[in-house]
mmCIF file of C-alpha atoms (C1' of nucleotides) in Angstrom:
data_model
loop_
_atom_site.group_PDB
_atom_site.id
_atom_site.type_symbol
_atom_site.label_atom_id
_atom_site.label_comp_id
_atom_site.label_asym_id
_atom_site.label_seq_id
_atom_site.Cartn_x
_atom_site.Cartn_y
_atom_site.Cartn_z
ATOM 1 C CA MET A 1 -21.471 99.178 35.707
ATOM 2 C CA ARG A 2 -21.439 97.175 32.503
ATOM 3 C CA ILE A 3 -24.063 94.448 32.000
ATOM 4 C CA ALA A 4 -23.939 92.182 28.953
ATOM 5 C CA THR A 5 -26.113 89.442 27.461
ATOM 6 C CA TRP A 6 -25.045 86.869 24.893
ATOM 7 C CA ASN A 7 -26.769 83.813 23.457
ATOM 8 C CA ILE A 8 -23.634 81.729 23.182
ATOM 9 C CA ASN A 9 -25.173 78.716 21.356
ATOM 10 C CA GLY A 10 -23.274 76.051 23.294
ATOM 11 C CA ILE A 11 -20.686 77.090 25.874
ATOM 12 C CA ARG A 12 -18.437 74.113 25.107
ATOM 13 C CA ALA A 13 -18.273 74.913 21.402
ATOM 14 C CA ARG A 14 -17.773 78.616 22.148
ATOM 15 C CA LEU A 15 -15.545 78.602 25.209
ATOM 16 C CA ASP A 16 -12.413 80.187 23.724
ATOM 17 C CA GLY A 17 -14.300 83.086 22.166
ATOM 18 C CA ALA A 18 -16.420 83.633 25.251
ATOM 19 C CA VAL A 19 -13.380 83.812 27.508
ATOM 20 C CA GLN A 20 -11.534 86.098 25.092
ATOM 21 C CA TRP A 21 -14.523 88.427 24.859
ATOM 22 C CA ALA A 22 -15.153 88.519 28.623
ATOM 23 C CA SER A 23 -11.515 89.227 29.414
ATOM 24 C CA GLU A 24 -11.450 92.052 26.884
ATOM 25 C CA VAL A 25 -14.806 93.712 27.617
ATOM 26 C CA GLN A 26 -14.935 92.902 31.347
ATOM 27 C CA PRO A 27 -18.656 93.292 32.010
ATOM 28 C CA GLU A 28 -19.495 93.338 35.726
ATOM 29 C CA VAL A 29 -22.450 91.092 35.005
ATOM 30 C CA LEU A 30 -22.552 88.677 32.066
ATOM 31 C CA CYS A 31 -25.704 86.789 31.067
ATOM 32 C CA PHE A 32 -25.433 83.722 28.833
ATOM 33 C CA GLN A 33 -28.228 81.827 27.097
ATOM 34 C CA GLU A 34 -28.240 78.463 25.324
ATOM 35 C CA ILE A 35 -25.303 77.131 27.310
ATOM 36 C CA LYS A 36 -26.552 73.623 26.359
ATOM 37 C CA ILE A 37 -24.864 71.961 29.303
ATOM 38 C CA GLU A 38 -25.682 70.595 32.734
ATOM 39 C CA ASP A 39 -24.703 72.603 35.806
ATOM 40 C CA GLY A 40 -21.969 70.214 36.903
ATOM 41 C CA LEU A 41 -20.230 70.361 33.533
ATOM 42 C CA PHE A 42 -20.217 74.142 33.045
ATOM 43 C CA PRO A 43 -16.590 75.351 32.608
ATOM 44 C CA ARG A 44 -16.762 77.600 35.647
ATOM 45 C CA ALA A 45 -13.049 77.611 36.510
ATOM 46 C CA VAL A 46 -11.955 79.613 33.465
ATOM 47 C CA PHE A 47 -14.480 82.319 34.318
ATOM 48 C CA GLU A 48 -13.628 82.254 38.018
ATOM 49 C CA ASP A 49 -10.022 82.872 36.966
ATOM 50 C CA LEU A 50 -11.292 86.084 35.316
ATOM 51 C CA GLY A 51 -12.824 87.165 38.624
ATOM 52 C CA TYR A 52 -16.405 86.002 38.104
ATOM 53 C CA ASN A 53 -18.818 84.373 40.472
ATOM 54 C CA VAL A 54 -20.689 81.795 38.382
ATOM 55 C CA GLU A 55 -24.298 80.617 38.748
ATOM 56 C CA THR A 56 -25.978 78.413 36.167
ATOM 57 C CA HIS A 57 -29.373 76.934 35.411
ATOM 58 C CA GLY A 58 -28.349 74.343 32.887
ATOM 59 C CA GLN A 59 -29.896 71.461 31.015
ATOM 60 C CA LYS A 60 -28.508 68.653 28.896
ATOM 61 C CA SER A 61 -28.287 69.425 25.168
ATOM 62 C CA PHE A 62 -30.794 72.304 24.967
ATOM 63 C CA ASN A 63 -31.525 75.684 26.527
ATOM 64 C CA GLY A 64 -29.673 76.587 29.730
ATOM 65 C CA VAL A 65 -28.825 80.032 31.099
ATOM 66 C CA ALA A 66 -26.006 81.406 33.220
ATOM 67 C CA LEU A 67 -25.271 84.495 35.276
ATOM 68 C CA LEU A 68 -21.681 85.571 35.873
ATOM 69 C CA SER A 69 -20.867 88.468 38.153
ATOM 70 C CA LYS A 70 -17.812 90.192 39.541
ATOM 71 C CA LEU A 71 -20.008 91.281 42.446
ATOM 72 C CA PRO A 72 -20.914 88.584 44.963
ATOM 73 C CA PHE A 73 -24.445 87.184 44.721
ATOM 74 C CA ASP A 74 -26.756 88.255 47.546
ATOM 75 C CA GLU A 75 -29.484 86.012 46.119
ATOM 76 C CA VAL A 76 -29.861 83.568 43.232
ATOM 77 C CA SER A 77 -33.056 82.057 41.874
ATOM 78 C CA ARG A 78 -33.607 79.593 39.056
ATOM 79 C CA GLY A 79 -36.668 79.265 36.867
ATOM 80 C CA LEU A 80 -39.343 81.774 35.869
ATOM 81 C CA PRO A 81 -42.152 81.789 38.451
ATOM 82 C CA GLY A 82 -45.658 80.766 37.473
ATOM 83 C CA ASP A 83 -45.414 77.118 36.346
ATOM 84 C CA ASP A 84 -43.743 74.523 38.552
ATOM 85 C CA SER A 85 -44.165 71.896 35.832
ATOM 86 C CA ASP A 86 -41.960 73.829 33.351
ATOM 87 C CA GLN A 87 -38.901 71.622 32.706
ATOM 88 C CA GLN A 88 -36.984 73.980 30.393
ATOM 89 C CA ALA A 89 -34.018 75.902 31.838
ATOM 90 C CA ARG A 90 -34.632 79.406 30.553
ATOM 91 C CA PHE A 91 -34.360 81.815 33.479
ATOM 92 C CA ILE A 92 -31.924 82.669 36.258
ATOM 93 C CA GLU A 93 -31.761 85.826 38.324
ATOM 94 C CA GLY A 94 -29.428 87.313 40.897
ATOM 95 C CA VAL A 95 -29.453 90.256 43.292
ATOM 96 C CA PHE A 96 -26.346 92.338 43.914
ATOM 97 C CA SER A 97 -25.567 95.052 46.448
ATOM 98 C CA ILE A 98 -24.605 98.404 45.008
ATOM 99 C CA ALA A 99 -23.990 101.804 46.558
ATOM 100 C CA GLY A 100 -27.250 102.872 48.163
ATOM 101 C CA GLY A 101 -29.232 99.709 47.407
ATOM 102 C CA ALA A 102 -29.459 96.651 45.206
ATOM 103 C CA ILE A 103 -29.872 95.667 41.595
ATOM 104 C CA ARG A 104 -31.549 92.534 40.250
ATOM 105 C CA VAL A 105 -30.363 91.039 36.954
ATOM 106 C CA ALA A 106 -32.081 88.193 35.103
ATOM 107 C CA SER A 107 -30.668 86.118 32.245
ATOM 108 C CA LEU A 108 -33.585 84.836 30.193
ATOM 109 C CA TYR A 109 -34.085 82.696 27.098
ATOM 110 C CA LEU A 110 -37.592 83.248 25.811
ATOM 111 C CA PRO A 111 -38.958 80.323 23.756
ATOM 112 C CA ASN A 112 -38.646 80.521 19.977
ATOM 113 C CA GLY A 113 -42.228 79.414 19.389
ATOM 114 C CA ASN A 114 -41.957 78.054 15.856
ATOM 115 C CA PRO A 115 -43.818 76.650 14.064
ATOM 116 C CA VAL A 116 -46.773 79.005 14.531
ATOM 117 C CA GLY A 117 -49.915 77.314 15.795
ATOM 118 C CA THR A 118 -48.183 74.401 17.542
ATOM 119 C CA GLU A 119 -47.760 73.623 21.220
ATOM 120 C CA LYS A 120 -44.384 75.396 21.006
ATOM 121 C CA TYR A 121 -46.182 78.551 19.943
ATOM 122 C CA ALA A 122 -48.578 78.249 22.887
ATOM 123 C CA TYR A 123 -45.632 77.662 25.222
ATOM 124 C CA LYS A 124 -43.983 80.860 24.002
ATOM 125 C CA PHE A 125 -47.091 82.886 24.790
ATOM 126 C CA ALA A 126 -47.579 81.240 28.172
ATOM 127 C CA TRP A 127 -43.946 82.012 28.980
ATOM 128 C CA MET A 128 -44.373 85.640 27.919
ATOM 129 C CA ASP A 129 -47.472 85.924 30.096
ATOM 130 C CA ARG A 130 -45.495 84.582 33.056
ATOM 131 C CA LEU A 131 -42.698 87.051 32.330
ATOM 132 C CA GLU A 132 -45.200 89.880 32.311
ATOM 133 C CA ALA A 133 -46.608 88.813 35.680
ATOM 134 C CA TYR A 134 -43.079 88.544 37.052
ATOM 135 C CA ALA A 135 -42.128 92.019 35.779
ATOM 136 C CA ARG A 136 -45.321 93.526 37.189
ATOM 137 C CA GLU A 137 -44.501 92.166 40.631
ATOM 138 C CA ARG A 138 -40.957 93.446 40.561
ATOM 139 C CA LEU A 139 -42.145 96.861 39.354
ATOM 140 C CA GLU A 140 -44.711 97.060 42.133
ATOM 141 C CA ALA A 141 -41.835 96.496 44.557
ATOM 142 C CA GLU A 142 -40.080 99.473 42.907
ATOM 143 C CA GLU A 143 -36.879 97.522 42.394
ATOM 144 C CA MET A 144 -33.944 98.419 40.207
ATOM 145 C CA PHE A 145 -33.705 95.544 37.734
ATOM 146 C CA VAL A 146 -32.534 94.464 34.291
ATOM 147 C CA LEU A 147 -34.195 91.683 32.277
ATOM 148 C CA ALA A 148 -31.502 90.648 29.816
ATOM 149 C CA GLY A 149 -31.516 87.934 27.236
ATOM 150 C CA ASP A 150 -32.668 86.354 24.016
ATOM 151 C CA TYR A 151 -36.311 87.387 23.735
ATOM 152 C CA ASN A 152 -36.890 85.759 20.341
ATOM 153 C CA VAL A 153 -38.979 88.820 19.466
ATOM 154 C CA ILE A 154 -38.394 91.196 16.551
ATOM 155 C CA PRO A 155 -40.068 94.287 18.015
ATOM 156 C CA GLU A 156 -40.450 96.455 14.889
ATOM 157 C CA ASP A 157 -39.903 96.424 11.131
ATOM 158 C CA ILE A 158 -36.660 98.368 11.588
ATOM 159 C CA ASP A 159 -35.294 95.473 13.643
ATOM 160 C CA ALA A 160 -35.027 93.199 10.592
ATOM 161 C CA ARG A 161 -33.073 93.656 7.367
ATOM 162 C CA TYR A 162 -35.916 91.997 5.487
ATOM 163 C CA PRO A 163 -39.072 92.206 7.602
ATOM 164 C CA GLU A 164 -41.038 90.519 4.813
ATOM 165 C CA HIS A 165 -38.994 87.336 5.365
ATOM 166 C CA TRP A 166 -40.330 87.058 8.910
ATOM 167 C CA VAL A 167 -44.035 87.409 8.255
ATOM 168 C CA GLY A 168 -45.538 84.169 9.526
ATOM 169 C CA ASP A 169 -42.597 83.487 11.852
ATOM 170 C CA ALA A 170 -43.238 83.219 15.589
ATOM 171 C CA LEU A 171 -40.616 85.918 16.248
ATOM 172 C CA PHE A 172 -42.557 88.508 14.285
ATOM 173 C CA GLN A 173 -46.215 87.548 14.656
ATOM 174 C CA PRO A 174 -48.538 90.409 15.625
ATOM 175 C CA GLU A 175 -49.505 88.487 18.785
ATOM 176 C CA THR A 176 -45.847 88.054 19.708
ATOM 177 C CA ARG A 177 -45.068 91.719 19.233
ATOM 178 C CA ALA A 178 -48.228 92.711 21.119
ATOM 179 C CA ARG A 179 -47.115 90.693 24.127
ATOM 180 C CA TYR A 180 -43.683 92.281 23.962
ATOM 181 C CA ARG A 181 -45.283 95.737 23.846
ATOM 182 C CA ARG A 182 -47.397 94.816 26.852
ATOM 183 C CA LEU A 183 -44.194 94.113 28.719
ATOM 184 C CA LEU A 184 -42.753 97.494 27.739
ATOM 185 C CA ASN A 185 -46.006 99.235 28.583
ATOM 186 C CA LEU A 186 -45.712 98.086 32.175
ATOM 187 C CA GLY A 187 -43.001 100.724 32.381
ATOM 188 C CA LEU A 188 -39.883 98.960 31.115
ATOM 189 C CA THR A 189 -37.333 100.601 28.830
ATOM 190 C CA CYS A 190 -35.502 98.847 26.006
ATOM 191 C CA ALA A 191 -31.946 100.008 26.660
ATOM 192 C CA PHE A 192 -30.834 99.850 23.046
ATOM 193 C CA ARG A 193 -33.831 101.738 21.688
ATOM 194 C CA ALA A 194 -33.432 104.383 24.404
ATOM 195 C CA CYS A 195 -29.987 105.076 22.920
ATOM 196 C CA SER A 196 -30.611 104.670 19.188
ATOM 197 C CA ALA A 197 -33.627 105.023 16.896
ATOM 198 C CA GLU A 198 -31.675 103.893 13.846
ATOM 199 C CA PRO A 199 -32.613 100.901 11.721
ATOM 200 C CA GLY A 200 -29.986 98.367 10.722
ATOM 201 C CA HIS A 201 -28.772 97.227 14.135
ATOM 202 C CA TYR A 202 -29.042 93.477 14.605
ATOM 203 C CA THR A 203 -28.035 90.862 17.184
ATOM 204 C CA PHE A 204 -28.607 87.640 15.197
ATOM 205 C CA TRP A 205 -27.563 86.458 11.753
ATOM 206 C CA ASP A 206 -28.518 82.958 10.610
ATOM 207 C CA TYR A 207 -25.711 80.530 9.796
ATOM 208 C CA GLN A 208 -27.383 79.748 6.481
ATOM 209 C CA ALA A 209 -27.348 81.374 3.082
ATOM 210 C CA GLY A 210 -24.625 83.896 3.839
ATOM 211 C CA ALA A 211 -26.871 85.871 6.167
ATOM 212 C CA TRP A 212 -23.918 87.513 7.936
ATOM 213 C CA GLN A 213 -22.130 88.428 4.728
ATOM 214 C CA ARG A 214 -25.336 89.975 3.383
ATOM 215 C CA ASN A 215 -26.195 91.629 6.720
ATOM 216 C CA ASN A 216 -29.473 89.742 6.730
ATOM 217 C CA GLY A 217 -29.979 90.078 10.486
ATOM 218 C CA ILE A 218 -32.601 90.643 13.156
ATOM 219 C CA ARG A 219 -32.558 92.344 16.577
ATOM 220 C CA ILE A 220 -33.936 89.876 19.109
ATOM 221 C CA ASP A 221 -31.586 90.153 22.110
ATOM 222 C CA HIS A 222 -32.713 92.864 24.486
ATOM 223 C CA LEU A 223 -32.068 94.403 27.898
ATOM 224 C CA LEU A 224 -35.252 95.774 29.453
ATOM 225 C CA LEU A 225 -34.802 98.168 32.354
ATOM 226 C CA SER A 226 -37.006 99.094 35.285
ATOM 227 C CA PRO A 227 -37.430 102.864 35.809
ATOM 228 C CA LEU A 228 -34.766 102.973 38.519
ATOM 229 C CA ALA A 229 -32.316 101.260 36.165
ATOM 230 C CA ALA A 230 -33.353 103.318 33.138
ATOM 231 C CA ASP A 231 -32.663 106.501 35.088
ATOM 232 C CA ARG A 232 -29.034 105.392 35.296
ATOM 233 C CA LEU A 233 -28.627 104.280 31.683
ATOM 234 C CA GLU A 234 -25.549 105.826 30.069
ATOM 235 C CA GLY A 235 -25.234 103.783 26.893
ATOM 236 C CA ALA A 236 -26.077 100.596 24.996
ATOM 237 C CA GLN A 237 -24.058 98.748 22.393
ATOM 238 C CA ILE A 238 -24.232 95.713 20.156
ATOM 239 C CA ASP A 239 -20.808 94.108 19.730
ATOM 240 C CA LYS A 240 -21.158 92.587 16.280
ATOM 241 C CA ARG A 241 -17.435 91.893 15.948
ATOM 242 C CA THR A 242 -17.861 88.413 17.412
ATOM 243 C CA ARG A 243 -20.091 87.307 14.517
ATOM 244 C CA GLY A 244 -17.037 87.530 12.255
ATOM 245 C CA TRP A 245 -14.876 85.362 14.514
ATOM 246 C CA ASP A 246 -14.067 81.725 13.795
ATOM 247 C CA LYS A 247 -16.831 79.327 14.859
ATOM 248 C CA PRO A 248 -19.102 82.157 16.023
ATOM 249 C CA SER A 249 -22.393 82.015 17.841
ATOM 250 C CA ASP A 250 -25.213 83.137 15.567
ATOM 251 C CA HIS A 251 -26.000 85.792 18.217
ATOM 252 C CA VAL A 252 -23.675 88.615 19.332
ATOM 253 C CA PRO A 253 -23.328 90.296 22.746
ATOM 254 C CA VAL A 254 -25.431 93.305 23.711
ATOM 255 C CA MET A 255 -24.325 95.462 26.627
ATOM 256 C CA ILE A 256 -25.298 98.514 28.617
ATOM 257 C CA GLU A 257 -23.557 100.972 30.898
ATOM 258 C CA LEU A 258 -25.337 101.987 34.091
ATOM 259 C CA ALA A 259 -24.193 104.798 36.384
ATOM 260 C CA VAL A 260 -24.040 102.490 39.376
ATOM 261 C "C1'" DA B 1 -36.830 79.673 3.055
ATOM 262 C "C1'" DT B 2 -40.630 74.459 1.062
ATOM 263 C "C1'" DG B 3 -34.357 75.935 5.556
ATOM 264 C "C1'" DG B 4 -28.885 76.303 1.892
ATOM 265 C "C1'" DC B 5 -25.767 75.714 8.944
ATOM 266 C "C1'" DT B 6 -24.590 74.408 13.524
ATOM 267 C "C1'" DG B 7 -24.450 71.981 18.290
ATOM 268 C "C1'" DC B 8 -25.555 68.089 20.619
ATOM 269 C "C1'" DA B 9 -26.495 63.106 21.854
ATOM 270 C "C1'" DG B 10 -24.641 59.112 20.705
ATOM 271 C "C1'" DG B 11 -22.220 56.264 18.026
ATOM 272 C "C1'" DA B 12 -26.393 57.097 12.610
ATOM 273 C "C1'" DT B 13 -28.876 60.413 11.955
ATOM 274 C "C1'" DG B 14 -32.575 63.317 14.134
ATOM 275 C "C1'" DC B 15 -33.907 67.283 16.683
ATOM 276 C "C1'" DA B 16 -33.827 72.138 17.706
ATOM 277 C "C1'" DG B 17 -32.817 76.608 16.583
ATOM 278 C "C1'" DA B 18 -34.664 81.338 14.150
#
DNA sequence: ATGGCTGCAGGATGCAGA
């Protein structure tokens, strides 16, 4: 079972590439972030033609996440629990039946948090705290699950080409990384890091200043696995080809293979 | 990087992203 996550940076602007990629790679579950569109306007038909069931949690202009699956949805839920007043569309999850049980997959878009010290920074931390509480609950239920998405967290120095450029940035603050570690320490596994300890693997390259051409990237898109999912992990890949395509997203897809 | 692109809303330019 292949599960992929991709911050698409506007599904309308990226539709051709997204469809081409999905039809080539054929993930069973595909998580999008930053669809930047309302639910009723999401181009669901082109993905349904590829065999996907489509569920979205969209928003006009900003944010927005989607979950596409070749398996039928047993359950869908929108919004990260823990704050009913949160208006930003950053979380959608689905449950799917598999041989011998079920797997839960979430598509999440963790807040950027810049500039440091502002209300956006506080919102990022509050959101991370809610995500931790959510993960703890799901772990206590001993579920098989995958939390996939744009975490806006650079976990370690080796996850940036120039870590010194990110000192003072919300993505790389000690408090940000500490919260991310807390999440892992609950018992989650970063799929990519379980498969590779190498530096130099990135999922985002800024549009500015020739960042792609200079390989000035960061690794901020992650798939975190519960123990039952990690036990079935067979591989993880970053598909950086798409960053070289015409009109690319600034993020590239990350995917895993599970023996499911 | 004190931000050099990009998408989006709206109908000019400002905001958000990372």
